[in-house]
GROMACS .gro file of C-alpha atoms in nm:
model
  435
    1MET     CA    1   1.442  -0.025  -3.988
    2ILE     CA    2   1.592  -0.393  -3.938
    3ALA     CA    3   1.409  -0.621  -4.050
    4ILE     CA    4   1.360  -0.980  -3.834
    5ILE     CA    5   1.378  -1.292  -4.025
    6LYS     CA    6   1.073  -1.515  -3.958
    7LYS     CA    7   1.005  -1.807  -3.997
    8LEU     CA    8   0.752  -2.040  -4.204
    9SER     CA    9   0.665  -2.399  -4.169
   10PHE     CA   10   0.627  -2.572  -4.505
   11SER     CA   11   0.352  -2.831  -4.471
   12LEU     CA   12   0.484  -3.154  -4.603
   13LYS     CA   13   0.182  -3.449  -4.674
   14LYS     CA   14   0.446  -3.722  -4.451
   15GLY     CA   15   0.324  -3.524  -4.186
   16ASN     CA   16   0.623  -3.361  -4.111
   17ARG     CA   17   0.698  -3.023  -4.030
   18MET     CA   18   1.005  -2.798  -4.218
   19THR     CA   19   1.085  -2.490  -4.055
   20LEU     CA   20   1.238  -2.263  -4.300
   21LEU     CA   21   1.328  -1.893  -4.353
   22ASN     CA   22   1.139  -1.616  -4.496
   23PRO     CA   23   1.293  -1.406  -4.740
   24PRO     CA   24   1.464  -1.109  -4.492
   25GLY     CA   25   1.396  -0.706  -4.533
   26THR     CA   26   1.628  -0.586  -4.793
   27ARG     CA   27   1.725  -0.248  -4.881
   28ARG     CA   28   1.947  -0.106  -5.198
   29THR     CA   29   2.291  -0.025  -5.068
   30GLY     CA   30   2.412  -0.345  -5.214
   31VAL     CA   31   2.109  -0.498  -5.114
   32ARG     CA   32   2.214  -0.580  -4.752
   33ILE     CA   33   2.009  -0.816  -4.574
   34ASN     CA   34   1.945  -0.641  -4.214
   35LEU     CA   35   1.910  -0.965  -3.992
   36LEU     CA   36   1.824  -0.915  -3.657
   37LEU     CA   37   1.964  -1.274  -3.556
   38ALA     CA   38   1.999  -1.206  -3.169
   39CYS     CA   39   1.698  -1.163  -2.935
   40VAL     CA   40   1.870  -0.885  -2.663
   41LEU     CA   41   1.924  -1.077  -2.332
   42SER     CA   42   1.907  -0.922  -2.000
   43PHE     CA   43   2.258  -1.009  -1.750
   44ALA     CA   44   1.974  -1.272  -1.579
   45ALA     CA   45   1.940  -1.443  -1.928
   46PHE     CA   46   2.334  -1.452  -1.949
   47ASN     CA   47   2.355  -1.636  -1.599
   48LEU     CA   48   2.120  -1.901  -1.713
   49ILE     CA   49   2.293  -1.920  -2.012
   50THR     CA   50   2.659  -2.009  -1.822
   51SER     CA   51   2.449  -2.260  -1.552
   52THR     CA   52   2.280  -2.464  -1.806
   53ALA     CA   53   2.298  -2.794  -1.998
   54PHE     CA   54   2.249  -2.780  -2.357
   55ALA     CA   55   2.191  -2.998  -2.633
   56ASN     CA   56   2.344  -2.989  -2.986
   57SER     CA   57   2.083  -2.852  -3.224
   58GLY     CA   58   2.269  -2.889  -3.509
   59ILE     CA   59   2.087  -3.062  -3.792
   60ALA     CA   60   2.235  -3.398  -3.919
   61GLN     CA   61   2.383  -3.435  -4.297
   62VAL     CA   62   2.264  -3.715  -4.534
   63ALA     CA   63   2.513  -3.864  -4.815
   64VAL     CA   64   2.364  -3.840  -5.189
   65ALA     CA   65   2.684  -3.910  -5.330
   66SER     CA   66   3.080  -3.966  -5.247
   67TRP     CA   67   3.122  -3.624  -5.266
   68LEU     CA   68   2.784  -3.427  -5.160
   69LYS     CA   69   2.592  -3.430  -4.817
   70VAL     CA   70   2.264  -3.238  -4.778
   71ASP     CA   71   2.080  -3.103  -4.491
   72SER     CA   72   1.863  -3.421  -4.360
   73ASP     CA   73   1.535  -3.205  -4.355
   74VAL     CA   74   1.636  -3.170  -4.755
   75THR     CA   75   1.506  -3.487  -4.835
   76GLU     CA   76   1.209  -3.443  -4.678
   77ALA     CA   77   1.081  -3.212  -4.999
   78TRP     CA   78   1.337  -3.375  -5.260
   79ASP     CA   79   1.433  -3.675  -5.392
   80ALA     CA   80   1.799  -3.685  -5.491
   81ARG     CA   81   1.917  -3.930  -5.708
   82GLU     CA   82   2.310  -3.954  -5.859
   83ILE     CA   83   2.262  -3.984  -6.242
   84ALA     CA   84   2.661  -3.962  -6.281
   85PRO     CA   85   2.977  -3.993  -6.095
   86ASP     CA   86   2.994  -3.628  -6.100
   87ARG     CA   87   2.647  -3.521  -6.084
   88VAL     CA   88   2.310  -3.546  -5.870
   89ARG     CA   89   1.980  -3.464  -5.973
   90PHE     CA   90   1.707  -3.346  -5.728
   91VAL     CA   91   1.340  -3.342  -5.793
   92MET     CA   92   1.010  -3.247  -5.601
   93ALA     CA   93   0.922  -3.533  -5.347
   94ASP     CA   94   0.621  -3.732  -5.472
   95ASP     CA   95   0.466  -3.672  -5.174
   96VAL     CA   96   0.496  -3.311  -5.105
   97GLU     CA   97   0.256  -3.079  -5.117
   98SER     CA   98   0.263  -2.689  -4.993
   99ALA     CA   99   0.033  -2.587  -4.725
  100ASP     CA  100  -0.216  -2.482  -4.965
  101ASN     CA  101  -0.217  -2.792  -5.173
  102SER     CA  102  -0.127  -2.575  -5.489
  103SER     CA  103   0.095  -2.772  -5.750
  104SER     CA  104   0.458  -2.651  -5.763
  105ARG     CA  105   0.561  -2.354  -5.938
  106ALA     CA  106   0.844  -2.358  -6.155
  107ALA     CA  107   0.811  -2.711  -6.196
  108ASP     CA  108   0.947  -2.712  -6.549
  109LYS     CA  109   1.264  -2.469  -6.490
  110LYS     CA  110   1.574  -2.644  -6.450
  111VAL     CA  111   1.857  -2.475  -6.206
  112LEU     CA  112   2.251  -2.591  -6.242
  113PHE     CA  113   2.463  -2.580  -5.938
  114ILE     CA  114   2.850  -2.590  -6.063
  115PHE     CA  115   3.063  -2.735  -5.787
  116PRO     CA  116   3.426  -2.672  -5.833
  117LYS     CA  117   3.536  -2.943  -5.533
  118LYS     CA  118   3.389  -3.116  -5.263
  119SER     CA  119   3.346  -2.887  -5.011
  120SER     CA  120   3.123  -2.848  -4.688
  121ALA     CA  121   3.058  -2.517  -4.757
  122TYR     CA  122   2.910  -2.609  -5.084
  123ASN     CA  123   2.699  -2.869  -4.905
  124THR     CA  124   2.554  -2.565  -4.670
  125ALA     CA  125   2.459  -2.350  -4.963
  126LEU     CA  126   2.292  -2.603  -5.190
  127SER     CA  127   2.084  -2.711  -4.861
  128THR     CA  128   1.992  -2.379  -4.777
  129SER     CA  129   1.909  -2.311  -5.129
  130LEU     CA  130   1.668  -2.632  -5.178
  131LYS     CA  131   1.502  -2.520  -4.842
  132VAL     CA  132   1.430  -2.185  -4.973
  133PHE     CA  133   1.295  -2.321  -5.314
  134ALA     CA  134   1.040  -2.548  -5.115
  135ASP     CA  135   0.937  -2.302  -4.900
  136ARG     CA  136   0.790  -2.105  -5.166
  137GLY     CA  137   0.653  -2.366  -5.318
  138LEU     CA  138   0.928  -2.394  -5.611
  139PHE     CA  139   1.038  -2.705  -5.720
  140PRO     CA  140   1.252  -2.677  -6.055
  141GLU     CA  141   1.447  -2.987  -6.155
  142VAL     CA  142   1.811  -2.918  -5.967
  143GLU     CA  143   2.112  -3.082  -6.073
  144VAL     CA  144   2.476  -3.036  -5.886
  145ALA     CA  145   2.768  -3.094  -6.141
  146LEU     CA  146   3.108  -3.148  -5.982
  147MET     CA  147   3.361  -2.985  -6.225
  148LYS     CA  148   3.713  -2.945  -6.142
  149LYS     CA  149   3.929  -2.639  -6.236
  150ASP     CA  150   3.939  -2.786  -6.578
  151THR     CA  151   3.840  -2.497  -6.839
  152ALA     CA  152   3.769  -2.729  -7.126
  153LYS     CA  153   3.539  -2.978  -6.934
  154ARG     CA  154   3.342  -2.648  -6.755
  155LEU     CA  155   3.290  -2.497  -7.127
  156GLU     CA  156   3.118  -2.805  -7.212
  157VAL     CA  157   2.884  -2.854  -6.930
  158ILE     CA  158   2.782  -2.482  -6.995
  159ALA     CA  159   2.743  -2.571  -7.358
  160ALA     CA  160   2.497  -2.861  -7.273
  161ALA     CA  161   2.348  -2.658  -7.049
  162GLU     CA  162   2.249  -2.452  -7.296
  163ALA     CA  163   2.139  -2.702  -7.501
  164SER     CA  164   1.901  -2.838  -7.237
  165LYS     CA  165   1.765  -2.538  -7.140
  166VAL     CA  166   1.873  -2.455  -6.808
  167ASP     CA  167   1.700  -2.153  -6.681
  168LEU     CA  168   1.978  -2.067  -6.382
  169ILE     CA  169   2.281  -2.135  -6.279
  170PHE     CA  170   2.449  -2.075  -5.969
  171ALA     CA  171   2.802  -2.036  -5.980
  172THR     CA  172   2.946  -2.200  -5.629
  173GLY     CA  173   3.248  -2.090  -5.496
  174SER     CA  174   3.544  -1.834  -5.577
  175SER     CA  175   3.659  -1.998  -5.886
  176SER     CA  176   3.338  -2.092  -6.011
  177ALA     CA  177   3.250  -1.717  -6.022
  178LYS     CA  178   3.551  -1.614  -6.149
  179PHE     CA  179   3.550  -1.847  -6.424
  180ALA     CA  180   3.185  -1.748  -6.507
  181TYR     CA  181   3.321  -1.414  -6.493
  182LYS     CA  182   3.590  -1.463  -6.747
  183ASN     CA  183   3.413  -1.705  -6.981
  184TYR     CA  184   3.045  -1.668  -6.925
  185LEU     CA  185   2.939  -1.309  -6.914
  186GLY     CA  186   2.720  -1.226  -7.171
  187GLY     CA  187   2.647  -1.565  -7.152
  188LYS     CA  188   2.256  -1.680  -7.241
  189ILE     CA  189   2.171  -1.847  -6.925
  190PRO     CA  190   2.124  -1.633  -6.609
  191VAL     CA  191   2.425  -1.685  -6.336
  192VAL     CA  192   2.434  -1.611  -5.995
  193THR     CA  193   2.717  -1.666  -5.762
  194ILE     CA  194   2.691  -1.829  -5.434
  195CYS     CA  195   2.956  -1.899  -5.151
  196ALA     CA  196   3.181  -1.679  -5.333
  197LYS     CA  197   3.395  -1.339  -5.192
  198ASP     CA  198   3.358  -1.017  -5.282
  199PRO     CA  199   3.302  -0.871  -5.655
  200VAL     CA  200   3.424  -0.556  -5.608
  201MET     CA  201   3.732  -0.626  -5.426
  202LEU     CA  202   3.790  -0.879  -5.690
  203GLY     CA  203   3.735  -0.638  -5.981
  204GLN     CA  204   3.428  -0.832  -6.113
  205MET     CA  205   3.202  -0.543  -6.022
  206PRO     CA  206   3.234  -0.147  -6.012
  207ASP     CA  207   3.001  -0.091  -5.695
  208TYR     CA  208   2.788  -0.253  -5.463
  209ASP     CA  209   2.472  -0.057  -5.616
  210SER     CA  210   2.471  -0.098  -5.992
  211GLY     CA  211   2.385  -0.465  -6.164
  212SER     CA  212   2.630  -0.596  -6.389
  213GLY     CA  213   2.397  -0.501  -6.681
  214SER     CA  214   2.455  -0.879  -6.823
  215ASN     CA  215   2.366  -1.223  -6.723
  216MET     CA  216   2.535  -1.227  -6.395
  217ALA     CA  217   2.424  -1.145  -6.039
  218PHE     CA  218   2.670  -1.112  -5.758
  219THR     CA  219   2.629  -1.215  -5.389
  220SER     CA  220   2.954  -1.196  -5.138
  221LEU     CA  221   3.044  -1.371  -4.854
  222ASN     CA  222   3.284  -1.096  -4.688
  223VAL     CA  223   3.196  -0.813  -4.434
  224PRO     CA  224   3.325  -0.496  -4.535
  225VAL     CA  225   3.667  -0.403  -4.381
  226GLY     CA  226   3.562  -0.080  -4.240
  227LEU     CA  227   3.263  -0.242  -4.028
  228GLN     CA  228   3.507  -0.526  -3.968
  229GLY     CA  229   3.742  -0.285  -3.826
  230LYS     CA  230   3.460  -0.131  -3.591
  231TYR     CA  231   3.368  -0.442  -3.488
  232LEU     CA  232   3.753  -0.549  -3.362
  233LYS     CA  233   3.794  -0.225  -3.174
  234GLU     CA  234   3.474  -0.304  -3.013
  235LEU     CA  235   3.645  -0.630  -2.898
  236LYS     CA  236   3.954  -0.526  -2.820
  237PRO     CA  237   3.973  -0.126  -2.769
  238GLY     CA  238   4.364  -0.084  -2.736
  239LEU     CA  239   4.401  -0.335  -3.030
  240LYS     CA  240   4.771  -0.333  -3.113
  241ASN     CA  241   4.847  -0.627  -3.358
  242VAL     CA  242   4.635  -0.860  -3.587
  243ALA     CA  243   4.786  -1.172  -3.752
  244VAL     CA  244   4.608  -1.278  -4.060
  245LEU     CA  245   4.612  -1.627  -4.127
  246PHE     CA  246   4.573  -1.771  -4.503
  247ALA     CA  247   4.656  -1.993  -4.790
  248ASN     CA  248   4.907  -1.849  -5.033
  249GLU     CA  249   4.695  -2.035  -5.349
  250ASN     CA  250   4.376  -1.883  -5.171
  251LYS     CA  251   4.424  -1.546  -5.416
  252SER     CA  252   4.047  -1.447  -5.360
  253ALA     CA  253   4.109  -1.453  -4.958
  254ILE     CA  254   4.430  -1.255  -4.982
  255LYS     CA  255   4.274  -0.985  -5.204
  256THR     CA  256   3.948  -0.959  -5.016
  257GLN     CA  257   4.035  -1.052  -4.673
  258TYR     CA  258   4.415  -1.000  -4.583
  259GLU     CA  259   4.532  -0.694  -4.793
  260PRO     CA  260   4.216  -0.479  -4.735
  261LEU     CA  261   4.299  -0.569  -4.367
  262VAL     CA  262   4.647  -0.440  -4.416
  263LYS     CA  263   4.547  -0.091  -4.514
  264TRP     CA  264   4.281  -0.064  -4.204
  265GLY     CA  265   4.580  -0.145  -4.021
  266GLU     CA  266   4.774   0.162  -4.151
  267GLU     CA  267   4.489   0.381  -4.141
  268ASN     CA  268   4.431   0.316  -3.737
  269GLY     CA  269   4.762   0.231  -3.672
  270ILE     CA  270   4.775  -0.145  -3.600
  271GLN     CA  271   5.029  -0.365  -3.721
  272VAL     CA  272   4.856  -0.628  -3.950
  273LEU     CA  273   5.107  -0.963  -3.983
  274GLY     CA  274   5.075  -1.188  -4.282
  275VAL     CA  275   5.097  -1.523  -4.154
  276GLY     CA  276   5.036  -1.704  -4.537
  277VAL     CA  277   5.076  -2.118  -4.541
  278SER     CA  278   5.063  -2.398  -4.838
  279GLN     CA  279   4.736  -2.538  -4.853
  280LYS     CA  280   4.871  -2.914  -4.872
  281GLU     CA  281   5.154  -2.855  -4.600
  282ALA     CA  282   4.943  -2.594  -4.386
  283ALA     CA  283   4.919  -2.786  -4.045
  284VAL     CA  284   5.319  -2.811  -4.036
  285GLU     CA  285   5.365  -2.465  -4.121
  286LEU     CA  286   5.120  -2.318  -3.873
  287SER     CA  287   5.277  -2.479  -3.604
  288LYS     CA  288   5.588  -2.278  -3.680
  289MET     CA  289   5.466  -1.971  -3.765
  290VAL     CA  290   5.178  -1.947  -3.531
  291PRO     CA  291   5.439  -1.909  -3.275
  292GLU     CA  292   5.652  -1.679  -3.468
  293ALA     CA  293   5.354  -1.464  -3.456
  294VAL     CA  294   5.305  -1.461  -3.099
  295ALA     CA  295   5.685  -1.341  -3.039
  296GLN     CA  296   5.660  -1.074  -3.301
  297MET     CA  297   5.341  -0.945  -3.111
  298ARG     CA  298   5.493  -0.974  -2.769
  299SER     CA  299   5.763  -0.685  -2.915
  300SER     CA  300   5.457  -0.454  -2.914
  301ASP     CA  301   5.219  -0.632  -2.637
  302PRO     CA  302   5.401  -0.825  -2.390
  303SER     CA  303   5.091  -0.927  -2.243
  304LEU     CA  304   4.931  -1.018  -2.565
  305GLU     CA  305   4.616  -0.890  -2.432
  306GLU     CA  306   4.595  -0.639  -2.721
  307SER     CA  307   4.641  -0.860  -3.022
  308ILE     CA  308   4.424  -1.080  -3.190
  309PHE     CA  309   4.454  -1.402  -3.428
  310TRP     CA  310   4.238  -1.342  -3.759
  311VAL     CA  311   4.167  -1.675  -3.968
  312THR     CA  312   4.026  -1.623  -4.297
  313GLY     CA  313   3.797  -1.804  -4.544
  314SER     CA  314   4.106  -2.029  -4.647
  315THR     CA  315   3.963  -2.405  -4.620
  316SER     CA  316   4.295  -2.575  -4.557
  317VAL     CA  317   4.379  -2.309  -4.275
  318PHE     CA  318   4.063  -2.288  -4.087
  319ARG     CA  319   4.019  -2.665  -4.058
  320GLU     CA  320   4.371  -2.623  -3.902
  321ILE     CA  321   4.179  -2.464  -3.612
  322ALA     CA  322   4.314  -2.738  -3.320
  323THR     CA  323   4.688  -2.645  -3.445
  324ILE     CA  324   4.624  -2.293  -3.438
  325ASN     CA  325   4.481  -2.289  -3.099
  326ALA     CA  326   4.789  -2.547  -2.965
  327HIS     CA  327   5.018  -2.223  -3.098
  328SER     CA  328   4.869  -1.936  -3.010
  329SER     CA  329   4.958  -1.890  -2.633
  330THR     CA  330   4.653  -1.668  -2.474
  331VAL     CA  331   4.594  -1.473  -2.837
  332PRO     CA  332   4.227  -1.486  -2.896
  333VAL     CA  333   4.178  -1.635  -3.198
  334LEU     CA  334   3.901  -1.531  -3.418
  335SER     CA  335   3.757  -1.612  -3.787
  336VAL     CA  336   3.559  -1.466  -4.049
  337VAL     CA  337   3.387  -1.813  -4.110
  338PRO     CA  338   3.101  -1.871  -3.870
  339ASP     CA  339   3.119  -2.245  -3.850
  340VAL     CA  340   3.516  -2.244  -3.713
  341VAL     CA  341   3.300  -2.164  -3.375
  342GLN     CA  342   3.216  -2.504  -3.309
  343PRO     CA  343   3.151  -2.763  -2.996
  344GLY     CA  344   3.432  -2.841  -2.775
  345ASN     CA  345   3.781  -2.699  -2.748
  346ASP     CA  346   3.891  -2.722  -3.116
  347THR     CA  347   3.725  -2.391  -3.195
  348ALA     CA  348   3.742  -2.014  -3.237
  349VAL     CA  349   3.675  -1.781  -2.951
  350MET     CA  350   3.457  -1.594  -3.210
  351SER     CA  351   3.368  -1.544  -3.530
  352ILE     CA  352   3.293  -1.221  -3.719
  353GLY     CA  353   3.162  -1.271  -4.072
  354VAL     CA  354   2.911  -1.420  -4.319
  355GLY     CA  355   2.738  -1.750  -4.232
  356PHE     CA  356   2.727  -1.984  -4.566
  357ASP     CA  357   2.370  -2.047  -4.466
  358SER     CA  358   2.318  -1.659  -4.461
  359ASN     CA  359   2.492  -1.581  -4.795
  360ALA     CA  360   2.311  -1.894  -4.960
  361GLN     CA  361   2.000  -1.752  -4.834
  362LEU     CA  362   2.027  -1.409  -4.999
  363ALA     CA  363   2.181  -1.635  -5.321
  364ALA     CA  364   1.878  -1.832  -5.346
  365ILE     CA  365   1.651  -1.559  -5.291
  366TYR     CA  366   1.777  -1.385  -5.614
  367GLY     CA  367   1.735  -1.679  -5.809
  368VAL     CA  368   1.397  -1.759  -5.705
  369ASN     CA  369   1.313  -1.333  -5.814
  370VAL     CA  370   1.503  -1.466  -6.141
  371LEU     CA  371   1.305  -1.779  -6.200
  372THR     CA  372   0.952  -1.609  -6.133
  373GLY     CA  373   1.027  -1.310  -6.341
  374LYS     CA  374   1.045  -1.069  -6.062
  375ALA     CA  375   1.380  -0.967  -6.129
  376ASN     CA  376   1.623  -0.922  -6.415
  377VAL     CA  377   1.965  -1.101  -6.336
  378SER     CA  378   2.127  -0.782  -6.520
  379ASP     CA  379   1.936  -0.543  -6.264
  380LEU     CA  380   2.022  -0.671  -5.933
  381PRO     CA  381   2.327  -0.486  -5.744
  382VAL     CA  382   2.555  -0.681  -5.518
  383GLY     CA  383   2.367  -0.895  -5.271
  384LEU     CA  384   2.541  -0.807  -4.910
  385VAL     CA  385   2.446  -0.946  -4.564
  386GLU     CA  386   2.449  -0.685  -4.257
  387PRO     CA  387   2.494  -0.725  -3.997
  388PRO     CA  388   2.761  -0.992  -3.994
  389ASP     CA  389   2.673  -1.284  -3.813
  390ILE     CA  390   2.845  -1.331  -3.467
  391ALA     CA  391   2.950  -1.673  -3.291
  392ILE     CA  392   3.106  -1.697  -2.973
  393SER     CA  393   3.266  -1.992  -2.752
  394PHE     CA  394   3.245  -1.928  -2.378
  395LEU     CA  395   3.456  -2.217  -2.306
  396LYS     CA  396   3.706  -2.101  -2.517
  397SER     CA  397   3.724  -1.734  -2.395
  398ARG     CA  398   3.729  -1.910  -2.026
  399ASP     CA  399   4.031  -2.085  -2.146
  400ILE     CA  400   4.215  -1.796  -2.271
  401GLY     CA  401   4.075  -1.548  -2.007
  402MET     CA  402   3.917  -1.330  -2.260
  403LYS     CA  403   3.592  -1.131  -2.174
  404VAL     CA  404   3.319  -1.075  -2.391
  405PRO     CA  405   3.200  -0.757  -2.413
  406PHE     CA  406   2.789  -0.783  -2.350
  407PHE     CA  407   2.795  -0.600  -2.717
  408PHE     CA  408   2.867  -0.934  -2.867
  409VAL     CA  409   2.645  -1.132  -2.646
  410GLU     CA  410   2.336  -0.972  -2.754
  411ARG     CA  411   2.429  -0.944  -3.128
  412ALA     CA  412   2.520  -1.328  -3.166
  413SER     CA  413   2.334  -1.571  -3.374
  414THR     CA  414   2.535  -1.861  -3.232
  415ILE     CA  415   2.686  -1.931  -2.917
  416TYR     CA  416   2.844  -2.234  -2.729
  417GLY     CA  417   2.835  -2.180  -2.337
  418ASN     CA  418   3.096  -2.270  -2.091
  419ALA     CA  419   3.093  -2.642  -2.154
  420GLY     CA  420   3.132  -2.656  -2.460
  421GLU     CA  421   2.771  -2.708  -2.607
  422ILE     CA  422   2.548  -2.482  -2.780
  423ALA     CA  423   2.366  -2.207  -2.595
  424ARG     CA  424   2.213  -2.057  -2.915
  425SER     CA  425   2.098  -2.123  -3.230
  426LYS     CA  426   2.001  -1.921  -3.518
  427GLY     CA  427   1.952  -1.660  -3.291
  428LYS     CA  428   1.747  -1.872  -3.015
  429ASN     CA  429   1.829  -1.982  -2.690
  430VAL     CA  430   1.867  -2.370  -2.668
  431VAL     CA  431   1.756  -2.445  -2.326
  432VAL     CA  432   1.718  -2.838  -2.276
  433SER     CA  433   1.776  -2.922  -1.894
  434LEU     CA  434   1.901  -2.729  -1.576
  435ASN     CA  435   2.209  -2.908  -1.376
   0.00000   0.00000   0.00000
């Protein structure tokens, strides 16, 4: 049974309406959220997409600190204030009421997000979480702390959180999740990981179905490699080569997104090449190593029709998508990060992965259930998003001459048309005007 995400409107006293997501249906096999993110299109509808002008439906962001931005609609329900150079506080806006005029639940609760660095992915995770809270009429005091990778400083912040009776911590990013696991497992405050990679692959959880039995609940940004492989074979039935691009310093990406694919390749007779670069010299090294990978692929696939580049969640790598495209010849560049498929030419042709917002929605729902006493953090199994988020750029597929099977078109939540402009967003076609 596939659960369809529906939308609720949260009425704001300002006269605006914020359309937010309902909790998706869940089933317990790692609590996989089954998202029907794409409506099934007829071929006639697909023809409409390729001949129509579309407007960009992206949500604008506003800066609330030099290191932090949130979606603009977040500020309709929340007031933000920078209380220190490394800390921002969010509270319910004065003129906001829920649709039934009820007072906010969880107003006496405190939530702390721990950011290990400035990151657009973390901005998305925070924005999504605040929307999920607001959609449910929950307005705890939310603080976001920017903590660099300084163990002593992080321990001080957590000790202060205990002293001020914080009710929930969101460990944001894989490094924060790793820190919490190594240094705060069994601590007093419940912790939910968000925007972090697979805890089972990283050895933080024994399986996907059990709870931690402690103060931590885990969610995952990863798609299980077996499922990922099925999608790749659907795209390229004769697949021979996969070149995986990652940052050498990003151990979690290597452990969860490269090494499992190597094993899958061995089991399926597919050559998996590792293209590792340094974070600081990513652009320079990619400009050299991507052509080398192309040459290596040609040895078994002269036409390059049965080869792909696979970009991991290493930020220093995927932000160099223009560099990768410039040196990848006609080899399709795919990514595990949906946001790497974007307007214009500097884009991956397709992504098959878990979006930061999809993962954040699940993590936020975990947080809601913990704050409201509906769930014990120790009992929550690993949160997985299925099926994966798919994004497609038809501009890029046309440029490299790659055919996109209709299987992917009907499942895609995000599509950019032949002109590189948004054609479908969050599973909904966006038609503005005809040429």
